[in-house]
mmCIF file of N, CA and C in Angstrom:
data_model
loop_
_atom_site.group_PDB
_atom_site.id
_atom_site.type_symbol
_atom_site.label_atom_id
_atom_site.label_comp_id
_atom_site.label_asym_id
_atom_site.label_seq_id
_atom_site.Cartn_x
_atom_site.Cartn_y
_atom_site.Cartn_z
ATOM 1 N N MET A 250 44.976 83.846 128.078
ATOM 2 C CA MET A 250 44.723 83.800 126.644
ATOM 3 C C MET A 250 45.725 83.758 125.621
ATOM 4 N N TYR A 251 47.020 84.049 126.544
ATOM 5 C CA TYR A 251 48.356 84.620 125.850
ATOM 6 C C TYR A 251 48.653 82.558 125.422
ATOM 7 N N GLU A 252 48.336 81.507 126.291
ATOM 8 C CA GLU A 252 49.343 80.681 125.588
ATOM 9 C C GLU A 252 48.544 79.318 124.814
ATOM 10 N N GLU A 253 47.256 80.072 125.330
ATOM 11 C CA GLU A 253 46.026 79.322 124.478
ATOM 12 C C GLU A 253 46.347 79.967 123.008
ATOM 13 N N VAL A 254 46.429 81.208 122.325
ATOM 14 C CA VAL A 254 46.661 81.553 121.073
ATOM 15 C C VAL A 254 48.385 80.985 120.741
ATOM 16 N N VAL A 255 49.275 81.111 121.370
ATOM 17 C CA VAL A 255 50.610 80.653 121.186
ATOM 18 C C VAL A 255 50.759 79.429 120.603
ATOM 19 N N ASN A 256 49.316 78.334 121.534
ATOM 20 C CA ASN A 256 49.378 77.395 120.991
ATOM 21 C C ASN A 256 48.691 77.158 120.031
ATOM 22 N N ARG A 257 47.917 77.357 120.268
ATOM 23 C CA ARG A 257 46.766 76.830 118.910
ATOM 24 C C ARG A 257 47.305 77.979 117.415
ATOM 25 N N TYR A 258 48.312 78.759 117.125
ATOM 26 C CA TYR A 258 47.893 79.559 116.279
ATOM 27 C C TYR A 258 50.372 79.634 116.156
ATOM 28 N N SER A 259 50.744 78.698 116.466
ATOM 29 C CA SER A 259 51.911 78.787 116.666
ATOM 30 C C SER A 259 52.712 78.648 115.386
ATOM 31 N N GLU A 260 51.990 78.043 114.315
ATOM 32 C CA GLU A 260 52.751 77.960 112.556
ATOM 33 C C GLU A 260 51.847 78.847 112.326
ATOM 34 N N VAL A 261 51.246 80.139 112.592
ATOM 35 C CA VAL A 261 50.830 80.995 111.914
ATOM 36 C C VAL A 261 51.448 82.414 112.244
ATOM 37 N N ILE A 262 52.092 81.983 113.585
ATOM 38 C CA ILE A 262 52.737 82.860 114.534
ATOM 39 C C ILE A 262 54.277 83.039 114.025
ATOM 40 N N ASN A 263 54.676 81.423 113.453
ATOM 41 C CA ASN A 263 56.070 81.537 112.481
ATOM 42 C C ASN A 263 56.464 81.378 111.552
ATOM 43 N N SER A 264 55.371 81.835 110.852
ATOM 44 C CA SER A 264 55.572 82.060 108.974
ATOM 45 C C SER A 264 55.862 83.482 109.455
ATOM 46 N N HIS A 265 54.446 84.242 109.857
ATOM 47 C CA HIS A 265 54.411 85.387 110.166
ATOM 48 C C HIS A 265 56.177 86.327 110.712
ATOM 49 N N CYS A 266 56.295 85.605 110.871
ATOM 50 C CA CYS A 266 57.800 86.246 112.186
ATOM 51 C C CYS A 266 58.903 86.138 111.199
ATOM 52 N N GLU A 267 59.029 84.937 110.121
ATOM 53 C CA GLU A 267 59.452 84.819 109.168
ATOM 54 C C GLU A 267 59.906 85.151 107.838
ATOM 55 N N GLN A 268 58.139 86.097 107.164
ATOM 56 C CA GLN A 268 58.111 86.703 106.653
ATOM 57 C C GLN A 268 58.567 88.087 106.431
ATOM 58 N N CYS A 269 59.762 87.882 105.305
ATOM 59 C CA CYS A 269 61.111 88.837 105.522
ATOM 60 C C CYS A 269 60.356 90.342 105.436
ATOM 61 N N GLU A 270 59.778 90.798 104.061
ATOM 62 C CA GLU A 270 58.830 91.468 103.717
ATOM 63 C C GLU A 270 58.274 92.688 105.585
ATOM 64 N N PHE A 271 57.443 91.621 105.823
ATOM 65 C CA PHE A 271 56.756 91.926 107.121
ATOM 66 C C PHE A 271 57.544 92.115 108.426
ATOM 67 N N PHE A 272 58.624 91.375 108.074
ATOM 68 C CA PHE A 272 59.661 91.600 109.365
ATOM 69 C C PHE A 272 60.203 93.017 109.384
ATOM 70 N N ILE A 273 60.720 92.995 108.134
ATOM 71 C CA ILE A 273 61.189 94.594 107.861
ATOM 72 C C ILE A 273 60.001 95.558 108.102
ATOM 73 N N LYS A 274 59.149 95.818 107.769
ATOM 74 C CA LYS A 274 58.462 96.712 107.750
ATOM 75 C C LYS A 274 58.028 97.164 109.430
ATOM 76 N N ILE A 275 57.509 96.076 110.287
ATOM 77 C CA ILE A 275 57.626 96.084 111.867
ATOM 78 C C ILE A 275 58.886 97.072 112.500
ATOM 79 N N LEU A 276 59.941 96.148 111.781
ATOM 80 C CA LEU A 276 60.960 96.596 112.438
ATOM 81 C C LEU A 276 61.298 98.280 112.291
ATOM 82 N N SER A 277 61.035 98.371 110.959
ATOM 83 C CA SER A 277 60.797 99.755 110.529
ATOM 84 C C SER A 277 60.291 100.502 111.549
ATOM 85 N N ASP A 278 58.699 100.211 111.622
ATOM 86 C CA ASP A 278 58.128 101.307 112.005
ATOM 87 C C ASP A 278 58.717 101.128 113.695
ATOM 88 N N TYR A 279 58.908 100.399 114.146
ATOM 89 C CA TYR A 279 59.330 100.132 115.373
ATOM 90 C C TYR A 279 60.642 101.686 115.682
ATOM 91 N N ASN A 280 61.259 101.649 114.745
ATOM 92 C CA ASN A 280 62.593 102.104 114.738
ATOM 93 C C ASN A 280 62.364 103.598 114.799
ATOM 94 N N ASN A 281 61.266 104.080 113.563
ATOM 95 C CA ASN A 281 60.731 105.180 113.404
ATOM 96 C C ASN A 281 59.778 105.991 114.456
ATOM 97 N N PHE A 282 59.602 104.845 115.702
ATOM 98 C CA PHE A 282 58.231 104.928 116.706
ATOM 99 C C PHE A 282 58.930 105.577 117.720
ATOM 100 N N LYS A 283 58.560 107.168 117.871
ATOM 101 C CA LYS A 283 58.884 108.114 118.725
ATOM 102 C C LYS A 283 57.983 107.739 120.398
ATOM 103 N N THR A 284 58.508 107.995 121.478
ATOM 104 C CA THR A 284 58.392 108.139 122.250
ATOM 105 C C THR A 284 58.391 108.680 123.885
ATOM 106 N N GLU A 285 58.423 108.926 124.631
ATOM 107 C CA GLU A 285 58.463 109.729 126.041
ATOM 108 C C GLU A 285 59.119 108.779 126.773
ATOM 109 N N LYS A 286 58.410 107.526 126.932
ATOM 110 C CA LYS A 286 58.438 106.250 127.692
ATOM 111 C C LYS A 286 60.139 106.006 127.622
ATOM 112 N N LYS A 287 60.610 105.399 128.713
ATOM 113 C CA LYS A 287 61.827 104.901 128.549
ATOM 114 C C LYS A 287 62.766 103.454 127.717
ATOM 115 N N GLN A 288 63.728 103.162 127.017
ATOM 116 C CA GLN A 288 63.548 102.125 126.447
ATOM 117 C C GLN A 288 62.927 101.163 126.933
ATOM 118 N N SER A 289 63.144 100.852 127.567
ATOM 119 C CA SER A 289 62.645 99.400 128.340
ATOM 120 C C SER A 289 60.777 99.569 128.033
ATOM 121 N N GLU A 290 60.506 100.366 128.058
ATOM 122 C CA GLU A 290 59.205 100.420 128.243
ATOM 123 C C GLU A 290 58.428 100.537 126.850
ATOM 124 N N LYS A 291 59.546 101.148 125.204
ATOM 125 C CA LYS A 291 59.529 101.108 124.059
ATOM 126 C C LYS A 291 58.547 99.744 123.404
ATOM 127 N N LEU A 292 58.786 99.071 123.541
ATOM 128 C CA LEU A 292 58.252 97.772 122.942
ATOM 129 C C LEU A 292 56.909 98.008 123.100
ATOM 130 N N ASN A 293 56.701 97.583 124.640
ATOM 131 C CA ASN A 293 55.136 97.599 125.237
ATOM 132 C C ASN A 293 54.243 98.681 124.401
ATOM 133 N N GLU A 294 54.905 99.865 124.586
ATOM 134 C CA GLU A 294 54.115 101.105 123.861
ATOM 135 C C GLU A 294 53.392 100.904 122.364
ATOM 136 N N PHE A 295 54.753 100.336 121.210
ATOM 137 C CA PHE A 295 54.278 99.948 120.114
ATOM 138 C C PHE A 295 53.342 99.324 120.484
ATOM 139 N N ILE A 296 53.927 97.891 120.627
ATOM 140 C CA ILE A 296 52.171 96.657 120.791
ATOM 141 C C ILE A 296 50.730 97.504 120.393
ATOM 142 N N GLU A 297 51.521 98.119 122.337
ATOM 143 C CA GLU A 297 49.850 98.727 122.586
ATOM 144 C C GLU A 297 49.265 99.289 121.399
ATOM 145 N N ILE A 298 49.746 100.535 120.583
ATOM 146 C CA ILE A 298 49.179 101.224 119.595
ATOM 147 C C ILE A 298 49.803 101.203 118.287
ATOM 148 N N GLN A 299 50.257 100.447 117.653
ATOM 149 C CA GLN A 299 50.228 100.316 116.415
ATOM 150 C C GLN A 299 49.975 98.819 116.328
ATOM 151 N N TRP A 300 49.601 98.162 116.570
ATOM 152 C CA TRP A 300 49.145 96.347 116.882
ATOM 153 C C TRP A 300 47.911 96.795 115.525
ATOM 154 N N LYS A 301 47.248 97.567 115.375
ATOM 155 C CA LYS A 301 46.131 97.627 114.853
ATOM 156 C C LYS A 301 46.620 98.337 112.950
ATOM 157 N N ASP A 302 47.711 98.459 112.717
ATOM 158 C CA ASP A 302 48.370 98.477 111.760
ATOM 159 C C ASP A 302 48.641 97.417 110.779
ATOM 160 N N TYR A 303 48.912 96.138 111.669
ATOM 161 C CA TYR A 303 49.088 94.997 111.010
ATOM 162 C C TYR A 303 48.105 93.722 111.445
ATOM 163 N N ILE A 304 46.758 94.319 111.216
ATOM 164 C CA ILE A 304 45.868 93.432 112.319
ATOM 165 C C ILE A 304 45.111 92.542 110.500
ATOM 166 N N SER A 305 45.660 93.362 109.535
ATOM 167 C CA SER A 305 45.147 92.993 108.132
ATOM 168 C C SER A 305 45.844 91.916 107.817
ATOM 169 N N GLU A 306 46.899 91.673 108.297
ATOM 170 C CA GLU A 306 47.844 90.504 108.254
ATOM 171 C C GLU A 306 46.699 88.833 108.782
ATOM 172 N N PHE A 307 46.742 89.363 109.969
ATOM 173 C CA PHE A 307 46.039 88.268 110.765
ATOM 174 C C PHE A 307 44.244 88.219 109.868
ATOM 175 N N ALA A 308 43.620 88.693 109.053
ATOM 176 C CA ALA A 308 42.745 88.855 109.124
ATOM 177 C C ALA A 308 41.836 87.335 108.620
ATOM 178 N N VAL A 309 41.731 86.228 109.421
ATOM 179 C CA VAL A 309 41.618 84.831 109.390
ATOM 180 C C VAL A 309 39.993 84.763 108.523
ATOM 181 N N ASP A 310 39.125 84.127 107.971
ATOM 182 C CA ASP A 310 37.490 83.744 108.076
ATOM 183 C C ASP A 310 37.536 82.911 109.749
ATOM 184 N N GLY A 311 36.155 82.848 110.430
ATOM 185 C CA GLY A 311 35.918 81.989 111.796
ATOM 186 C C GLY A 311 37.279 82.392 112.813
ATOM 187 N N VAL A 312 37.956 83.453 112.212
ATOM 188 C CA VAL A 312 39.031 83.788 113.687
ATOM 189 C C VAL A 312 38.726 84.874 114.203
ATOM 190 N N GLU A 313 38.412 84.527 115.758
ATOM 191 C CA GLU A 313 37.460 86.110 116.173
ATOM 192 C C GLU A 313 38.537 87.118 116.497
ATOM 193 N N GLU A 314 37.642 88.569 116.058
ATOM 194 C CA GLU A 314 39.273 89.624 116.564
ATOM 195 C C GLU A 314 39.621 89.870 117.911
ATOM 196 N N GLU A 315 39.405 89.169 118.260
ATOM 197 C CA GLU A 315 39.857 89.584 119.701
ATOM 198 C C GLU A 315 40.985 88.426 119.492
ATOM 199 N N ILE A 316 41.168 87.164 118.798
ATOM 200 C CA ILE A 316 42.516 86.576 118.745
ATOM 201 C C ILE A 316 43.597 87.054 117.550
ATOM 202 N N GLN A 317 42.655 87.541 116.450
ATOM 203 C CA GLN A 317 43.536 88.187 115.682
ATOM 204 C C GLN A 317 44.024 89.433 116.636
ATOM 205 N N GLU A 318 43.508 89.813 117.292
ATOM 206 C CA GLU A 318 44.703 91.262 117.923
ATOM 207 C C GLU A 318 45.383 90.373 118.381
ATOM 208 N N ALA A 319 45.124 89.699 119.643
ATOM 209 C CA ALA A 319 46.284 88.682 120.183
ATOM 210 C C ALA A 319 47.842 87.914 119.575
ATOM 211 N N LEU A 320 46.940 87.482 118.273
ATOM 212 C CA LEU A 320 48.259 87.053 117.385
ATOM 213 C C LEU A 320 49.298 88.155 116.778
ATOM 214 N N ALA A 321 48.520 89.306 116.442
ATOM 215 C CA ALA A 321 49.100 90.362 115.673
ATOM 216 C C ALA A 321 49.900 90.987 117.038
ATOM 217 N N LYS A 322 49.973 91.147 117.788
ATOM 218 C CA LYS A 322 50.757 91.445 119.095
ATOM 219 C C LYS A 322 51.744 90.262 119.330
ATOM 220 N N ILE A 323 51.447 89.144 119.467
ATOM 221 C CA ILE A 323 52.350 87.927 119.549
ATOM 222 C C ILE A 323 53.572 88.317 118.545
ATOM 223 N N VAL A 324 53.084 88.267 116.831
ATOM 224 C CA VAL A 324 54.145 87.927 116.082
ATOM 225 C C VAL A 324 55.187 89.516 116.291
ATOM 226 N N ILE A 325 54.434 90.571 116.795
ATOM 227 C CA ILE A 325 55.006 92.091 116.406
ATOM 228 C C ILE A 325 56.105 92.402 117.877
ATOM 229 N N HIS A 326 55.959 91.436 118.664
ATOM 230 C CA HIS A 326 56.423 91.080 119.925
ATOM 231 C C HIS A 326 57.665 90.562 119.707
ATOM 232 N N ASN A 327 57.303 89.318 119.030
ATOM 233 C CA ASN A 327 58.484 87.801 118.366
ATOM 234 C C ASN A 327 59.637 88.969 117.646
ATOM 235 N N ILE A 328 58.796 89.394 116.542
ATOM 236 C CA ILE A 328 59.803 90.211 115.682
ATOM 237 C C ILE A 328 60.870 90.801 116.337
ATOM 238 N N ILE A 329 60.507 91.955 116.834
ATOM 239 C CA ILE A 329 61.068 93.331 117.904
ATOM 240 C C ILE A 329 62.207 92.417 118.719
ATOM 241 N N LYS A 330 61.696 90.941 119.803
ATOM 242 C CA LYS A 330 62.283 90.638 120.515
ATOM 243 C C LYS A 330 63.880 90.052 119.616
ATOM 244 N N ARG A 331 63.613 89.113 118.518
ATOM 245 C CA ARG A 331 64.526 88.311 117.827
ATOM 246 C C ARG A 331 65.412 89.275 117.297
ATOM 247 N N ARG A 332 65.286 90.437 116.985
ATOM 248 C CA ARG A 332 65.945 91.517 116.345
ATOM 249 C C ARG A 332 66.581 92.210 117.653
ATOM 250 N N PHE A 333 66.016 92.049 118.701
ATOM 251 C CA PHE A 333 67.071 92.740 119.903
ATOM 252 C C PHE A 333 68.509 91.321 119.935
ATOM 253 N N THR A 334 68.003 89.908 119.883
ATOM 254 C CA THR A 334 68.630 89.046 120.347
ATOM 255 C C THR A 334 69.640 88.800 119.201
ATOM 256 N N ILE A 335 69.274 89.242 117.999
ATOM 257 C CA ILE A 335 70.286 89.537 116.776
ATOM 258 C C ILE A 335 71.526 90.262 117.228
ATOM 259 N N ASP A 336 70.702 91.593 117.393
ATOM 260 C CA ASP A 336 71.657 92.767 117.929
ATOM 261 C C ASP A 336 73.300 92.143 118.532
ATOM 262 N N ARG A 337 71.829 91.663 120.072
ATOM 263 C CA ARG A 337 73.125 90.813 121.242
ATOM 264 C C ARG A 337 74.372 90.096 120.884
ATOM 265 N N ILE A 338 73.817 88.858 119.850
ATOM 266 C CA ILE A 338 74.939 88.101 119.546
ATOM 267 C C ILE A 338 75.821 88.805 118.797
ATOM 268 N N LYS A 339 75.246 89.733 117.415
ATOM 269 C CA LYS A 339 76.456 90.221 117.084
ATOM 270 C C LYS A 339 77.504 91.168 117.895
ATOM 271 N N LYS A 340 76.937 91.699 118.581
ATOM 272 C CA LYS A 340 78.040 92.825 119.940
ATOM 273 C C LYS A 340 79.082 91.183 120.471
ATOM 274 N N GLY A 341 78.225 90.254 120.813
ATOM 275 C CA GLY A 341 78.781 89.334 121.479
ATOM 276 C C GLY A 341 80.306 88.322 121.117
ATOM 277 N N VAL A 342 79.429 88.465 119.327
ATOM 278 C CA VAL A 342 80.983 87.818 118.470
ATOM 279 C C VAL A 342 81.466 89.171 118.030
ATOM 280 N N LYS A 343 80.967 90.337 118.440
ATOM 281 C CA LYS A 343 81.831 91.752 117.520
ATOM 282 C C LYS A 343 81.947 91.461 116.291
ATOM 283 N N LEU A 344 80.819 91.529 115.644
ATOM 284 C CA LEU A 344 80.488 91.719 114.528
ATOM 285 C C LEU A 344 80.137 92.991 114.210
ATOM 286 N N CYS A 345 79.596 93.845 114.908
ATOM 287 C CA CYS A 345 79.172 95.297 114.927
ATOM 288 C C CYS A 345 80.180 96.127 115.266
#
């Protein structure tokens, strides 16, 4: 199902990943998210628990709730992973 959603809704996913307000809200929520799990498991736990907080962003007429859930999870994952990539690049070129 993941591949189907990514292929069919790639424009929606990309546009949400690039919306500054949405991007900042997710990153802020993620940074404030407390967990007892290892750092490496934090992302998946955050997505599983918090995705419903963002579902209104994906409420599109004619799109099934299951697809909206998948979209929300994919976008949240992509936004946070992109942030990790930016941080690694900054460290690699000694900008931080």
